[in-house]
Short mmCIF file of C-alpha atoms and ligand atoms in Angstrom, two decimals:
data_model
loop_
_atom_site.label_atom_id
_atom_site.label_comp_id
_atom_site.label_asym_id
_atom_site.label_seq_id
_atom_site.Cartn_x
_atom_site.Cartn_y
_atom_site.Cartn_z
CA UNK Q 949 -18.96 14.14 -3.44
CA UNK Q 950 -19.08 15.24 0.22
CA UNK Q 951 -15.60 17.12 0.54
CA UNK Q 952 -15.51 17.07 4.08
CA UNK Q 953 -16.21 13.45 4.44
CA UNK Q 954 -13.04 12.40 2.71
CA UNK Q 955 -11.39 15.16 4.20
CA UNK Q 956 -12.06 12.88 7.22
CA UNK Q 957 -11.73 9.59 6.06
CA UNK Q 958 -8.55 10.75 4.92
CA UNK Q 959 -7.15 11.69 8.08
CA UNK Q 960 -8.65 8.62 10.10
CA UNK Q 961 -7.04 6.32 7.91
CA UNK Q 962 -3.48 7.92 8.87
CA UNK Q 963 -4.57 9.12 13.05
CA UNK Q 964 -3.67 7.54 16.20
CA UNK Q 965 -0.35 6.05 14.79
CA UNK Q 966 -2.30 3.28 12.79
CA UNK Q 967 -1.90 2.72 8.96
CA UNK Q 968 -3.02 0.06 6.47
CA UNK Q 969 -2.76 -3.32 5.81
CA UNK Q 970 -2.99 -4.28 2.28
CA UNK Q 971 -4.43 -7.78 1.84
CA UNK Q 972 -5.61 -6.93 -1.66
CA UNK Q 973 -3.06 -9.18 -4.01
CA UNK Q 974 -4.38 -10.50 -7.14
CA UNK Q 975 -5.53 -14.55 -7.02
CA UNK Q 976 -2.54 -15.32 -9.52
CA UNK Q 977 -0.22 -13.01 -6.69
CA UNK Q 978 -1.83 -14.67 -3.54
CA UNK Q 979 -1.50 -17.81 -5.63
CA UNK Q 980 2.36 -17.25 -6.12
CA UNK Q 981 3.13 -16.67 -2.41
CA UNK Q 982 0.98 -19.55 -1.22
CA UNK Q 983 3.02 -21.64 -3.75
CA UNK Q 984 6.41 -20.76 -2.09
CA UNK Q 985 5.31 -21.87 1.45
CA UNK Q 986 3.60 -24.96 0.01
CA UNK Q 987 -0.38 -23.76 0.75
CA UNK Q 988 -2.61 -25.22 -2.11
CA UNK Q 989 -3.54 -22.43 -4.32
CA UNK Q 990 -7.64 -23.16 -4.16
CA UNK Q 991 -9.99 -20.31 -3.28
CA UNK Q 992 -11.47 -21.92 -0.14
CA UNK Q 993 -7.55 -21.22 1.17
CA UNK Q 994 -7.52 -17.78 -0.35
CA UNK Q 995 -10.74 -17.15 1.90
CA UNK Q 996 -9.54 -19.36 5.14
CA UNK Q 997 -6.09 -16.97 4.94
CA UNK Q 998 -8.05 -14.08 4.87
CA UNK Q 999 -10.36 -14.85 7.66
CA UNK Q 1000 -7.13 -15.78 9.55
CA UNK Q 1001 -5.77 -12.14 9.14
CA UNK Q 1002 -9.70 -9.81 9.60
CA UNK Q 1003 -9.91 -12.69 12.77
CA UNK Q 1004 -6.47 -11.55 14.55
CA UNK Q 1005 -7.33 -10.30 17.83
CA UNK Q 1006 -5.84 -6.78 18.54
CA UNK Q 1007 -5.50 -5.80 14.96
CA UNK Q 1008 -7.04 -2.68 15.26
CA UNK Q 1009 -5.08 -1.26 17.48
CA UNK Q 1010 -2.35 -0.60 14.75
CA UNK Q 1011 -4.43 -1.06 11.96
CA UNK Q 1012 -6.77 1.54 10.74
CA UNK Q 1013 -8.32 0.32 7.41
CA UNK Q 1014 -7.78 -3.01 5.20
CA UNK Q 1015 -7.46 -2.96 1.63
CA UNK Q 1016 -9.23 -5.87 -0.36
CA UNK Q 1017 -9.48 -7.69 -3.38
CA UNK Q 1018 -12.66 -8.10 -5.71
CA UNK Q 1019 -12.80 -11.79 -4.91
CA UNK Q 1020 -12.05 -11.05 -1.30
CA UNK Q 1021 -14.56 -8.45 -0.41
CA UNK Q 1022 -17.38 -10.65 -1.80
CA UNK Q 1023 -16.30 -13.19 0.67
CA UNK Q 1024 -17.67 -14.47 4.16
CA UNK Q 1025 -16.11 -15.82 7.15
CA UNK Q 1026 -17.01 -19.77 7.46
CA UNK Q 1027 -20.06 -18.71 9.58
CA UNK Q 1028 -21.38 -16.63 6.44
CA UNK Q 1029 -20.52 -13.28 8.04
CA UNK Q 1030 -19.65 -10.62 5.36
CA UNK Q 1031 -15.96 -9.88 5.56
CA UNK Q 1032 -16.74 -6.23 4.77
CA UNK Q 1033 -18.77 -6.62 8.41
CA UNK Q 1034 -16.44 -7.93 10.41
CA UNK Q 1035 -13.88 -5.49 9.63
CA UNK Q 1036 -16.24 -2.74 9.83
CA UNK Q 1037 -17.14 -4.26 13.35
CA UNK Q 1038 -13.46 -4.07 14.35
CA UNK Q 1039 -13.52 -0.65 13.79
CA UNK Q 1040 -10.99 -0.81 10.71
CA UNK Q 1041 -12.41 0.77 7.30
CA UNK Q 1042 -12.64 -1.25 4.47
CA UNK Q 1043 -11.29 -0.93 1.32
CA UNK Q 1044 -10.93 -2.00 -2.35
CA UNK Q 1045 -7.85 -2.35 -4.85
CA UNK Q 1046 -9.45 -0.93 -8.03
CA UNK Q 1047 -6.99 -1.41 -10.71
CA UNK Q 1048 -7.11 -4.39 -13.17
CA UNK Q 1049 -3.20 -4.71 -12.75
CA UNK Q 1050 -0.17 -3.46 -14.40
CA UNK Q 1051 0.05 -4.51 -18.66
CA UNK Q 1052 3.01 -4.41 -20.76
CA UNK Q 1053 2.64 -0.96 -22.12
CA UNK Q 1054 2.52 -0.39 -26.57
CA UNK Q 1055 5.84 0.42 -27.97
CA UNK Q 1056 7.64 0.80 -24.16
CA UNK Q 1057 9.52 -2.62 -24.09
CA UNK Q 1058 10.04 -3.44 -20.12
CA UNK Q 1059 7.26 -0.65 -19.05
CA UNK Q 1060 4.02 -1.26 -17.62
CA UNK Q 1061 0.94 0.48 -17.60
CA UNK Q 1062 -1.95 -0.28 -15.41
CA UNK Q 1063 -5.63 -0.78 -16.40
CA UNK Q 1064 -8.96 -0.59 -15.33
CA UNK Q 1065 -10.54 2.70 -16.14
CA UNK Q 1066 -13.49 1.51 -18.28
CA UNK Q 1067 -16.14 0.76 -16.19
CA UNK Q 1068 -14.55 1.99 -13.42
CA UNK Q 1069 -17.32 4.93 -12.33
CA UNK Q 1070 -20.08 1.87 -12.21
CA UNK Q 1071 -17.09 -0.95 -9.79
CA UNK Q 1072 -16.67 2.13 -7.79
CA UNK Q 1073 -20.58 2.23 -6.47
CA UNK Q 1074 -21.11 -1.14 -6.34
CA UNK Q 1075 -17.98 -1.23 -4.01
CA UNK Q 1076 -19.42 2.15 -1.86
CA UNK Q 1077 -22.72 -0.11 -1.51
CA UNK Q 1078 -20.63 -3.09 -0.23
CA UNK Q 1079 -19.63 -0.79 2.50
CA UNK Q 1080 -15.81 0.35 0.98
CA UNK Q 1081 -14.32 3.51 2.13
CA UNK Q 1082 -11.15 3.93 0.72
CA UNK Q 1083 -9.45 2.57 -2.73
CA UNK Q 1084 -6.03 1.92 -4.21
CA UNK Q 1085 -4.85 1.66 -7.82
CA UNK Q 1086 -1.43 0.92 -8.28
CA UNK Q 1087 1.12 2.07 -11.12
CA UNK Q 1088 4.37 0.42 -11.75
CA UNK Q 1089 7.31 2.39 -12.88
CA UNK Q 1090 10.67 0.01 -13.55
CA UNK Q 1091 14.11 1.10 -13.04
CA UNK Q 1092 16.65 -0.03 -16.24
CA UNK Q 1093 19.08 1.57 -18.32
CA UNK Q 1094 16.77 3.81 -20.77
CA UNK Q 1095 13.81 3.67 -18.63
CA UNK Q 1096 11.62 5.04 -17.34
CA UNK Q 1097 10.45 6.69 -20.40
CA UNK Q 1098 8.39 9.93 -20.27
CA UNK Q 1099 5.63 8.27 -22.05
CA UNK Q 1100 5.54 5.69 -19.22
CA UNK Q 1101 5.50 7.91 -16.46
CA UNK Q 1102 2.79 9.78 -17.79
CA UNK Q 1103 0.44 7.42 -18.41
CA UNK Q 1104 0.70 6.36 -15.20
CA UNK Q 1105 0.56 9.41 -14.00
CA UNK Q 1106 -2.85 10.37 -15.73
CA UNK Q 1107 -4.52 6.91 -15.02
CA UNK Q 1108 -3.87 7.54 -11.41
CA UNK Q 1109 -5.56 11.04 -11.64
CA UNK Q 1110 -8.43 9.96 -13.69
CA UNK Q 1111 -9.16 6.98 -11.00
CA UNK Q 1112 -8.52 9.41 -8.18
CA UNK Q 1113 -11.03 12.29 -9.21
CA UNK Q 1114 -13.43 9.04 -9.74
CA UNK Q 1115 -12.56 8.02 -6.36
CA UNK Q 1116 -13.75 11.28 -5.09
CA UNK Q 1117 -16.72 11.38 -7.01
CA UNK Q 1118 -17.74 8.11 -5.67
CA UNK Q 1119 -17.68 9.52 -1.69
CA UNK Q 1120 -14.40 6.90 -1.91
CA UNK Q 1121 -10.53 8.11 -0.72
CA UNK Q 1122 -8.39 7.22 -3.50
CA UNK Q 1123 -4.68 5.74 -2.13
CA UNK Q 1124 -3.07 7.05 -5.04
CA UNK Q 1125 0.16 4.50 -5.61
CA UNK Q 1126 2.71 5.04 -8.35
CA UNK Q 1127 5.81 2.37 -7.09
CA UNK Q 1128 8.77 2.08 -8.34
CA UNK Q 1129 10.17 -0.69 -8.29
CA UNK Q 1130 13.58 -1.94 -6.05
CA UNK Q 1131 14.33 -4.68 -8.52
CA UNK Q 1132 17.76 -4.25 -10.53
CA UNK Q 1133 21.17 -3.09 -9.84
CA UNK Q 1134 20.12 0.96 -10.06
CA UNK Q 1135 21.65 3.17 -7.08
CA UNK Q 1136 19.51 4.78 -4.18
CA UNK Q 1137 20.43 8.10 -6.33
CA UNK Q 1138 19.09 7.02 -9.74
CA UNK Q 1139 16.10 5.63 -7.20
CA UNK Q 1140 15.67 9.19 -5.85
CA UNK Q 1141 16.09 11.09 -9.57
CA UNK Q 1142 13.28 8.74 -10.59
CA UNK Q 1143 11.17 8.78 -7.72
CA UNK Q 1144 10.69 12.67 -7.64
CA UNK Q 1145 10.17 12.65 -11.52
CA UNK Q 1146 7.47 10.41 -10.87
CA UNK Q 1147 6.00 11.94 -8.04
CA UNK Q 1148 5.87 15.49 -9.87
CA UNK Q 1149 4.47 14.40 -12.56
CA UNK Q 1150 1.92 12.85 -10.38
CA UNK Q 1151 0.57 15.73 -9.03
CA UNK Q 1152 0.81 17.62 -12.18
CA UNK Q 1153 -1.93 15.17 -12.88
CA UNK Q 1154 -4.11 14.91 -9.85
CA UNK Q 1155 -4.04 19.29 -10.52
CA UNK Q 1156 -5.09 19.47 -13.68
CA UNK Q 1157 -7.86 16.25 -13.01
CA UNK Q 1158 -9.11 18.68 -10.24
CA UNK Q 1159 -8.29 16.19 -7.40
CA UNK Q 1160 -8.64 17.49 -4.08
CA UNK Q 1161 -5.63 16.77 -2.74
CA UNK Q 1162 -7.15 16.98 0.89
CA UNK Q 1163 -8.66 13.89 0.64
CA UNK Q 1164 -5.98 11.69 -1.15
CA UNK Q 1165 -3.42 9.58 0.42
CA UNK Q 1166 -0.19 8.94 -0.85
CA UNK Q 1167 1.17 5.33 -1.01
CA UNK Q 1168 5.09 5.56 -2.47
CA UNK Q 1169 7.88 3.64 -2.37
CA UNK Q 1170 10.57 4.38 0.20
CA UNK Q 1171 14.18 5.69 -1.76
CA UNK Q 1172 16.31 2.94 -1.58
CA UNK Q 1173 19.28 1.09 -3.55
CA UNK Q 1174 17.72 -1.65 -6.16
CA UNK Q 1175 18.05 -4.73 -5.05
CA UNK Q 1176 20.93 -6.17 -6.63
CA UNK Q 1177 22.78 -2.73 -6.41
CA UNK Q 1178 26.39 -3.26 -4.43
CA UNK Q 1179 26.13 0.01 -1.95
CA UNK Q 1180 23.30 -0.12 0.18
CA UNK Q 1181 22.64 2.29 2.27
CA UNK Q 1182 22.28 2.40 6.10
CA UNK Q 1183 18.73 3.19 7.29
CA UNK Q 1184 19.28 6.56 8.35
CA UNK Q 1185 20.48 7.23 4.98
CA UNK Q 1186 17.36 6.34 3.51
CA UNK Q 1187 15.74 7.82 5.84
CA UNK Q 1188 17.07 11.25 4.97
CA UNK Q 1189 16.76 10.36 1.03
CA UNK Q 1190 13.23 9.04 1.17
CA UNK Q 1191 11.92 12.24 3.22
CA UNK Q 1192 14.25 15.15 1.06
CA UNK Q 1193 12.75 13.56 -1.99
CA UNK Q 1194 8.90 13.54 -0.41
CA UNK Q 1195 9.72 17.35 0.75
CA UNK Q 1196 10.95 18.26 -2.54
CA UNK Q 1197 7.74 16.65 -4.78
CA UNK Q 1198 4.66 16.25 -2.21
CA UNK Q 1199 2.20 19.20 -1.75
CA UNK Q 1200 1.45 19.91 2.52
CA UNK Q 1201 -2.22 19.40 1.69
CA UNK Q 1202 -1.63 15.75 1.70
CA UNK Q 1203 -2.69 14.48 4.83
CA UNK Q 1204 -1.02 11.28 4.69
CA UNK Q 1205 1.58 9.28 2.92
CA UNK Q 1206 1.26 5.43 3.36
CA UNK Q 1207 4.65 3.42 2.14
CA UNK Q 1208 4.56 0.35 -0.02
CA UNK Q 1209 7.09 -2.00 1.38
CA UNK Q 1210 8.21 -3.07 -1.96
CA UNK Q 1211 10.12 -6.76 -0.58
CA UNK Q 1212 12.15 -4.84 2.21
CA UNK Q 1213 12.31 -7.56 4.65
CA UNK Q 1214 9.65 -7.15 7.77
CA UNK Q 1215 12.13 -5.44 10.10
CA UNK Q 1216 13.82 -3.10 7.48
CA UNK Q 1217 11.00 -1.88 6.46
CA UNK Q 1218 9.38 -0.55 10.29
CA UNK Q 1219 13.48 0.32 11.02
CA UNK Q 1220 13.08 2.86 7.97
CA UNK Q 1221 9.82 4.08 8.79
CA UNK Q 1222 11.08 4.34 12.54
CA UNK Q 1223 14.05 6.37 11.19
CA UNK Q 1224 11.70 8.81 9.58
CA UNK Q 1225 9.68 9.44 12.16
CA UNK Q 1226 12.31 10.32 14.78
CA UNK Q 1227 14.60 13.01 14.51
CA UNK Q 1228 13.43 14.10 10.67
CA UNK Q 1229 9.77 14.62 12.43
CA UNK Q 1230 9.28 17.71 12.92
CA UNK Q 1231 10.22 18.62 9.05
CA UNK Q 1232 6.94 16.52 7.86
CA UNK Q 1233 3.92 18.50 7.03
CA UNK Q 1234 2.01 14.78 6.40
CA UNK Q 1235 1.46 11.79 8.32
CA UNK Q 1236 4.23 9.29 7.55
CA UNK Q 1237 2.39 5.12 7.92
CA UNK Q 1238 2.78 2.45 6.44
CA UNK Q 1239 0.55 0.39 3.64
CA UNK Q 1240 2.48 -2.85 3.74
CA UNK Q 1241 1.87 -6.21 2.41
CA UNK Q 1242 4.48 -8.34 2.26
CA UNK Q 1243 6.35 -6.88 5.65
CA UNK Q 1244 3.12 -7.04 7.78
CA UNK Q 1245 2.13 -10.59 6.13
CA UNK Q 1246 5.20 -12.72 5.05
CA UNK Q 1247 5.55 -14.00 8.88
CA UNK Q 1248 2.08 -14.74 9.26
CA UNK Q 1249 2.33 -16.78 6.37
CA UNK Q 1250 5.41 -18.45 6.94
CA UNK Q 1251 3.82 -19.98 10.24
CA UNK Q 1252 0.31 -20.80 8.91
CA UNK Q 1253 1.57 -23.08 5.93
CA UNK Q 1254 -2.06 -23.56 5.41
CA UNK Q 1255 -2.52 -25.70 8.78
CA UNK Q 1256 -5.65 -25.17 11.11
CA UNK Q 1257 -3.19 -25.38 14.30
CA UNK Q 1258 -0.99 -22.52 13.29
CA UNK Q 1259 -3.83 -20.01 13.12
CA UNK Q 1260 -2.78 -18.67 16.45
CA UNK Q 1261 0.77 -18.31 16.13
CA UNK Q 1262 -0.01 -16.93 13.12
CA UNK Q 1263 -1.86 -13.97 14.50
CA UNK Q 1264 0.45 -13.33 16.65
CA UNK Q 1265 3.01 -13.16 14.34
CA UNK Q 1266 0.70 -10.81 12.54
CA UNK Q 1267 -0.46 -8.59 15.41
CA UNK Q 1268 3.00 -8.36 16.22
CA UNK Q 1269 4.59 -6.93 12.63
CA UNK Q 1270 1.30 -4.42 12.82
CA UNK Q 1271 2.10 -3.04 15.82
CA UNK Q 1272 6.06 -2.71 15.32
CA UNK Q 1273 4.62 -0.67 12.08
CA UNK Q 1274 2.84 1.55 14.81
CA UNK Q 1275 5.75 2.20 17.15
CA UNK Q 1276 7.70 3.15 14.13
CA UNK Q 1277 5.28 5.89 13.34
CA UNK Q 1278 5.90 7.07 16.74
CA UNK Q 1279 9.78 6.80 16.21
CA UNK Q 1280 10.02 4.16 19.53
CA UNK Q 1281 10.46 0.82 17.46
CA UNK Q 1282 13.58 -0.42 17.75
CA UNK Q 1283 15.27 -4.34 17.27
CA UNK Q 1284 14.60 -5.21 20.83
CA UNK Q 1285 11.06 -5.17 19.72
CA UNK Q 1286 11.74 -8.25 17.56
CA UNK Q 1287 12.88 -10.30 21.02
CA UNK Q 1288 9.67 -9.86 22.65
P1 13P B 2108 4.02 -4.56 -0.48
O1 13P B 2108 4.04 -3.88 0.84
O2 13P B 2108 4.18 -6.05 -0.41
O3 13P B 2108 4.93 -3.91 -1.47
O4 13P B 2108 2.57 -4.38 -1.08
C1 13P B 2108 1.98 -3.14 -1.00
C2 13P B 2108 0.94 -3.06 -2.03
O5 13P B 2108 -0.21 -2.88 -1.72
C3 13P B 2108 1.32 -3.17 -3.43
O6 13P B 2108 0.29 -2.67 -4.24
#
């Protein structure tokens, strides 16, 4: 491990106002959203979606590194350029979701806990070789009545360690995600209770697994109301929530924290990261981006339906959610934005 190298990486991946774009769902996930818009769910379209997003002119300016998928980092654009290349060639860092997804966890009914340690030290060079700087494993911690348990949370907890000082072994900078999720009826305050449990325990872990916290980047859910909860909250309130609960749990040596966007719609989501970076600024010791999905994607998506002549509007649509993200680090996005 070359400390100062991911000390680097680390900090590229969250400088200039960029952040991430995470293109890494799972084929049965990719499959489910393709599904709802009415795109067959083959792997040729899996790959011709892709190429649509690595192709969009511009992205780089807002984007700073792209996390894939197994299936999709072994692909090529139709000409038989490397994906990993043309990113690279963009000048946005590529890199890899690790995990092997989220299981129903042994004797925690309605808890998950995510997979994909064994073997993981051998995937991890194979990915460096394929030219991968950065990786992301991603724990899920639900929201009900009697849960999360403590068993649950540190599981999690430990798995993301173990895969982060891995990570670091490997030259790689692990994007250490432990989401809770928005689903249910739970209030922003349960939201926050459980979100700076899990976050503690978190870095309990990543301590005592001798992860060099440096060269790790945070990617958390924002503190918000679940779904289905009655009250929600205006977007400076979770503004404030979101960053007294970060203060309270996340160590300064972090240089970055990159949000999930969890199924906040597109606009909510860069409105809350806006909020954040505005008047609670100068409070932050870390970079706050963005390591959306869904809100950088869904649009895109929505236009392409799969059809050859909506590949432009399509990156546009794309291009244009990317760099909303990036004014919102900067605290200057606002709705007019959406107009242009
Ligand atoms: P969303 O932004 O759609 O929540 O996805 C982020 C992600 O990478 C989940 O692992």
């Amino acid at each position: 491990m070359n400390a100062q190298e991911l000390i680097d990486t680390a900090k590229k991946l969250v400088a200039s106002d960029k952040g991430l774009l995470a293109m890494d769902e799972s084929t049965p996930t990719c499959n489910k959203r393709f599904a709802k818009v009415g795109i067959p769910q083959t792997e040729e379209m899996r790959r011709t979606y892709r190429e649509l997003i690595i192709t969009t002119p511009g992205l780089n300016e807002s984007i700073s590194g792209a996390i894939l998928s197994d299936e999709t980092i072994h692909q090529q654009k139709k000409d038989g350029t490397p994906f990993v290349e043309v990113i690279a060639a963009s000048g946005i860092m590529p890199g890899i979701k690790v995990d092997a997804g989220a299981k129903d966890m042994a004797g925690h009914p309605e808890e998950k806990i995510t997979e994909g340690l064994d073997g993981l030290r051998e995937r991890l060079l194979e990915y460096v070789q394929l030219g991968a700087r950065f990786a992301k494993w991603r724990a899920v911690i639900v929201i009900g009545d009697s849960i999360p348990s403590r068993g649950c949370i540190e599981a999690n907890a430990q798995a993301l360690a173990r895969y982060a000082g891995l990570c670091q072994e490997a030259g790689l900078v692990p994007v250490v995600e432990p989401e809770v999720l928005m689903d249910g009826g739970h209030t922003l305050e349960r939201c926050f209770q459980v979100t700076e449990e899990v976050l503690h325990t978190v870095f309990d872990q990543l301590y005592r697994q001798r992860v060099m916290l440096e060269g790790v980047l945070l990617k958390p859910n924002m503190v918000l109301p679940g779904l289905s909860c009655p009250k929600q909250e205006t977007v400076d309130e979770v503004a404030d929530a979101t960053v007294i609960c970060l203060l309270r749990a996340v160590p300064a040596a972090v240089p970055g924290i990159t949000f999930l966007s969890g199924g906040q719609s597109s606009e909510l989501a860069s409105a809350r990261l806006n909020a954040m970076n505005g008047s609670l600024k100068s409070r932050l010791p870390w970079a706050l981006s963005f390591s959306f999905a869904r809100a950088i994607q869904q649009p895109a998506l929505d236009i392409w339906q799969g059809d050859e002549a909506n590949v432009l509007a399509a990156q546009q649509a794309l291009y244009h959610r990317a760099k909303c993200n990036k004014a919102a680090r900067r605290g200057e996005y606002n709705a007019a934005m959406e107009q242009s």
